[in-house]
Short mmCIF file of C-alpha atoms in Angstrom, two decimals:
data_model
loop_
_atom_site.label_atom_id
_atom_site.label_comp_id
_atom_site.label_asym_id
_atom_site.label_seq_id
_atom_site.Cartn_x
_atom_site.Cartn_y
_atom_site.Cartn_z
CA SER A 28 25.95 7.83 6.82
CA THR A 29 22.33 8.48 7.71
CA ASP A 30 19.70 10.41 5.87
CA SER A 31 16.08 11.50 6.51
CA SER A 32 13.15 12.67 4.47
CA SER A 33 9.95 14.42 5.32
CA GLY A 34 6.81 15.57 3.55
CA ALA A 35 3.29 16.80 4.18
CA GLY A 36 -0.11 15.99 2.70
CA LEU A 37 -3.79 16.02 3.41
CA ARG A 38 -6.18 13.09 3.88
CA LEU A 39 -10.02 13.22 4.23
CA ASP A 40 -12.26 10.33 5.24
CA TYR A 41 -15.99 10.13 5.54
CA THR A 42 -18.17 7.20 6.71
CA THR A 43 -21.87 6.95 7.43
CA ALA A 44 -24.55 4.26 7.97
CA LEU A 45 -26.98 3.42 5.20
CA THR A 46 -29.02 1.05 7.27
CA ASP A 47 -28.69 -0.63 10.66
CA ARG A 48 -26.31 -3.18 9.17
CA LEU A 49 -24.88 -1.50 6.04
CA SER A 50 -22.40 1.46 5.97
CA TRP A 51 -20.13 3.06 3.39
CA GLN A 52 -16.79 4.88 3.54
CA ALA A 53 -14.96 7.13 1.12
CA GLY A 54 -11.54 8.84 1.39
CA ALA A 55 -8.96 10.82 -0.55
CA GLN A 56 -5.34 11.60 0.04
CA SER A 57 -3.21 14.22 -1.67
CA ARG A 58 0.20 13.52 -3.09
CA VAL A 59 3.00 13.89 -0.54
CA ASN A 60 6.18 15.37 -1.97
CA MET A 61 9.02 13.86 0.04
CA ASP A 62 12.50 15.35 0.43
CA SER A 63 15.17 13.62 -1.61
CA PHE A 64 17.73 11.27 0.01
CA ALA A 65 21.11 12.87 -0.77
CA SER A 66 22.97 9.75 0.30
CA TYR A 67 20.81 7.30 -1.77
CA ARG A 68 21.23 7.74 -5.52
CA GLY A 69 20.00 5.94 -8.55
CA ILE A 70 21.87 4.57 -11.55
CA TYR A 71 21.90 8.01 -13.19
CA SER A 72 23.15 9.69 -10.02
CA GLU A 73 19.90 11.39 -9.29
CA PRO A 74 19.08 11.63 -5.56
CA GLY A 75 16.56 9.20 -4.19
CA THR A 76 12.98 10.58 -4.45
CA PHE A 77 10.09 8.50 -3.10
CA ASP A 78 7.06 10.71 -3.28
CA ILE A 79 3.81 9.22 -2.02
CA PRO A 80 1.12 9.31 -4.78
CA ALA A 81 -2.37 10.65 -4.35
CA SER A 82 -5.11 8.07 -3.87
CA ALA A 83 -8.85 7.73 -3.43
CA ASN A 84 -10.87 4.88 -1.96
CA PHE A 85 -14.41 3.67 -1.50
CA GLY A 86 -15.73 0.81 0.63
CA LEU A 87 -18.86 -0.91 1.92
CA GLY A 88 -19.27 -2.53 5.33
CA LEU A 89 -21.83 -5.13 6.34
CA ALA A 90 -22.47 -6.01 9.97
CA VAL A 91 -23.19 -9.76 9.83
CA THR A 92 -23.55 -9.93 13.62
CA LYS A 93 -22.87 -7.52 16.50
CA GLU A 94 -19.25 -8.77 16.64
CA MET A 95 -18.57 -9.57 12.97
CA GLN A 96 -18.29 -7.13 10.01
CA LEU A 97 -17.42 -7.83 6.39
CA THR A 98 -15.92 -5.12 4.09
CA VAL A 99 -15.20 -4.75 0.38
CA GLY A 100 -13.24 -1.81 -1.04
CA VAL A 101 -11.52 -0.37 -4.04
CA GLU A 102 -8.62 2.14 -4.14
CA ARG A 103 -7.17 4.07 -6.97
CA VAL A 104 -3.53 5.07 -6.58
CA MET A 105 -2.22 7.69 -8.96
CA TYR A 106 1.24 6.44 -9.58
CA SER A 107 1.47 8.22 -12.91
CA GLN A 108 1.72 11.55 -11.00
CA VAL A 109 5.00 10.66 -9.34
CA ALA A 110 8.44 10.38 -11.09
CA PRO A 111 9.85 6.82 -11.03
CA PHE A 112 13.24 6.31 -9.40
CA THR A 113 15.81 4.29 -11.41
CA SER A 114 17.15 2.28 -8.54
CA SER A 115 19.92 -0.27 -9.06
CA ALA A 116 17.59 -2.70 -7.26
CA LEU A 117 15.45 -2.93 -10.45
CA PRO A 118 16.01 -6.10 -12.54
CA SER A 119 19.05 -5.94 -14.80
CA ARG A 120 17.01 -6.68 -17.97
CA PHE A 121 14.80 -3.69 -17.03
CA LEU A 122 17.79 -1.33 -16.53
CA ALA A 123 19.41 -2.59 -19.77
CA LEU A 124 16.37 -1.36 -21.74
CA LEU A 125 16.58 2.05 -20.13
CA SER A 126 20.22 2.37 -21.11
CA SER A 127 19.66 1.36 -24.72
CA SER A 128 19.54 3.80 -27.66
CA ALA A 129 15.82 2.97 -28.09
CA SER A 130 15.03 3.59 -24.45
CA PRO A 131 11.27 3.52 -23.84
CA VAL A 132 9.56 6.12 -21.72
CA PHE A 133 9.80 5.06 -18.00
CA ALA A 134 6.58 5.90 -16.16
CA TRP A 135 4.16 4.09 -13.83
CA GLN A 136 0.57 3.23 -14.58
CA ASP A 137 -2.17 4.19 -12.15
CA LEU A 138 -3.24 1.19 -10.02
CA ASP A 139 -6.54 -0.09 -8.85
CA VAL A 140 -6.46 -2.24 -5.73
CA TYR A 141 -9.53 -4.36 -4.83
CA SER A 142 -9.91 -5.88 -1.39
CA ILE A 143 -12.22 -7.89 0.83
CA GLY A 144 -11.87 -8.33 4.57
CA GLY A 145 -13.46 -9.26 7.83
CA LEU A 146 -13.41 -7.78 11.31
CA TRP A 147 -14.21 -9.48 14.61
CA HIS A 148 -14.75 -7.25 17.60
CA ASP A 149 -14.70 -8.17 21.28
CA PRO A 150 -14.93 -5.44 23.98
CA GLN A 151 -12.38 -7.15 26.15
CA PHE A 152 -10.10 -8.87 23.62
CA GLY A 153 -9.95 -6.14 20.96
CA ASP A 154 -10.37 -6.14 17.17
CA LEU A 155 -9.06 -9.00 14.99
CA SER A 156 -9.07 -8.43 11.17
CA ILE A 157 -8.04 -10.17 7.94
CA ARG A 158 -7.72 -8.48 4.50
CA TYR A 159 -7.14 -10.02 1.07
CA SER A 160 -6.24 -7.56 -1.73
CA THR A 161 -5.17 -7.70 -5.33
CA ARG A 162 -1.77 -6.57 -6.80
CA GLU A 163 -0.26 -3.52 -5.04
CA GLN A 164 2.73 -2.79 -7.29
CA PRO A 165 2.19 -0.67 -10.43
CA LEU A 166 3.36 -1.63 -13.92
CA PRO A 167 5.35 0.58 -16.35
CA THR A 168 3.33 2.21 -19.08
CA SER A 169 5.67 0.74 -21.71
CA PRO A 170 4.73 -2.86 -22.79
CA LEU A 171 8.48 -3.46 -23.45
CA LEU A 172 9.40 -2.62 -19.86
CA GLN A 173 6.49 -4.73 -18.55
CA GLN A 174 7.93 -7.75 -20.39
CA ALA A 175 11.37 -7.10 -18.75
CA LEU A 176 9.85 -7.56 -15.25
CA PRO A 177 9.48 -10.90 -13.52
CA GLU A 178 6.03 -11.93 -12.34
CA ILE A 179 4.64 -9.44 -9.75
CA SER A 180 2.58 -10.72 -6.87
CA PRO A 181 -1.09 -10.68 -7.84
CA ARG A 182 -2.32 -10.63 -4.28
CA ASN A 183 -1.40 -10.39 -0.61
CA VAL A 184 -2.99 -11.25 2.71
CA GLU A 185 -2.88 -9.08 5.84
CA VAL A 186 -4.01 -9.73 9.37
CA GLY A 187 -4.29 -7.19 12.10
CA TYR A 188 -5.14 -6.77 15.75
CA ALA A 189 -6.08 -3.66 17.60
CA HIS A 190 -6.58 -3.10 21.34
CA GLY A 191 -7.43 0.04 23.29
CA LEU A 192 -4.99 1.29 25.90
CA GLY A 193 -7.00 3.62 28.04
CA GLN A 194 -9.47 6.17 26.73
CA ASN A 195 -7.27 7.80 24.01
CA SER A 196 -4.72 5.26 22.98
CA THR A 197 -4.77 2.19 20.64
CA LEU A 198 -2.20 -0.41 19.85
CA ARG A 199 -2.28 -1.91 16.35
CA LEU A 200 -0.33 -4.98 15.26
CA MET A 201 -0.13 -5.97 11.60
CA ALA A 202 1.31 -8.85 9.61
CA ALA A 203 1.39 -9.40 5.83
CA TYR A 204 2.18 -12.38 3.59
CA VAL A 205 3.28 -12.00 0.01
CA PRO A 206 3.08 -15.25 -2.03
CA ILE A 207 5.20 -14.12 -4.97
CA GLU A 208 8.24 -11.98 -4.96
CA TYR A 209 7.82 -8.17 -4.70
CA ILE A 210 10.30 -6.38 -6.95
CA PRO A 211 12.64 -4.03 -5.12
CA GLY A 212 12.60 -0.51 -6.59
CA ILE A 213 8.92 -0.72 -7.57
CA PRO A 214 6.69 1.12 -5.16
CA GLN A 215 3.67 -0.33 -3.26
CA SER A 216 0.45 1.42 -2.44
CA TYR A 217 0.63 0.77 1.29
CA SER A 218 2.60 -2.39 2.07
CA LEU A 219 5.97 -2.13 3.74
CA SER A 220 7.22 -5.18 1.82
CA LYS A 221 10.64 -5.01 0.27
CA GLY A 222 11.27 -8.71 -0.24
CA GLY A 223 9.30 -11.61 -1.60
CA ASN A 224 7.46 -14.74 -0.54
CA GLN A 225 7.69 -13.77 3.09
CA PHE A 226 5.96 -12.54 6.19
CA GLU A 227 6.28 -9.02 7.44
CA TRP A 228 4.85 -7.27 10.52
CA GLY A 229 4.65 -3.89 12.16
CA ALA A 230 3.20 -2.10 15.16
CA ILE A 231 1.54 1.26 15.55
CA TRP A 232 0.64 3.13 18.73
CA ILE A 233 -2.11 5.74 18.14
CA THR A 234 -2.90 8.50 20.60
CA SER A 235 -5.94 10.79 20.14
CA PHE A 236 -5.80 14.35 21.46
#
């Protein structure tokens, strides 16, 4: 069987130059309430709900040369606002605690993600970027549940390439490497990763109108 989910939200971004070489950027995104997946259910038979949490971010950019830019950023992801999904993909020790008579409260902590990156621009070749960021999976609010989880990846590395296709279109290619296993069933702030210690990639075609 197949299933689909949709939702709507609002995102605002603002960027401006402070000097000829220094700029700053800020953004905010509302929570996106996604439709439940009727054919995908958790261990308590609740339908699969994967709402996208609200977030806010701030960053600085420094133009080292005309072609090279360095960036630093921080993002706050409000995972505490979304209900966790008790997927069977969560570790068995974790699920055993939830099923016990002294079951702790299952909720996610908000998450801060820090990043540093570089961008190289060439008018003919396109844009080549690399980004290093800290942990992107939240932890449970309960210390007992935290102890039941294996080690979560403390970092990941992403590379990207963008090239204009005409006046209004852009092709973006992305690849990510996760050095330590991501835990299935625990959400990530933006990564598409569902496995661990692996490479992942994606492609986006953007059209402006």
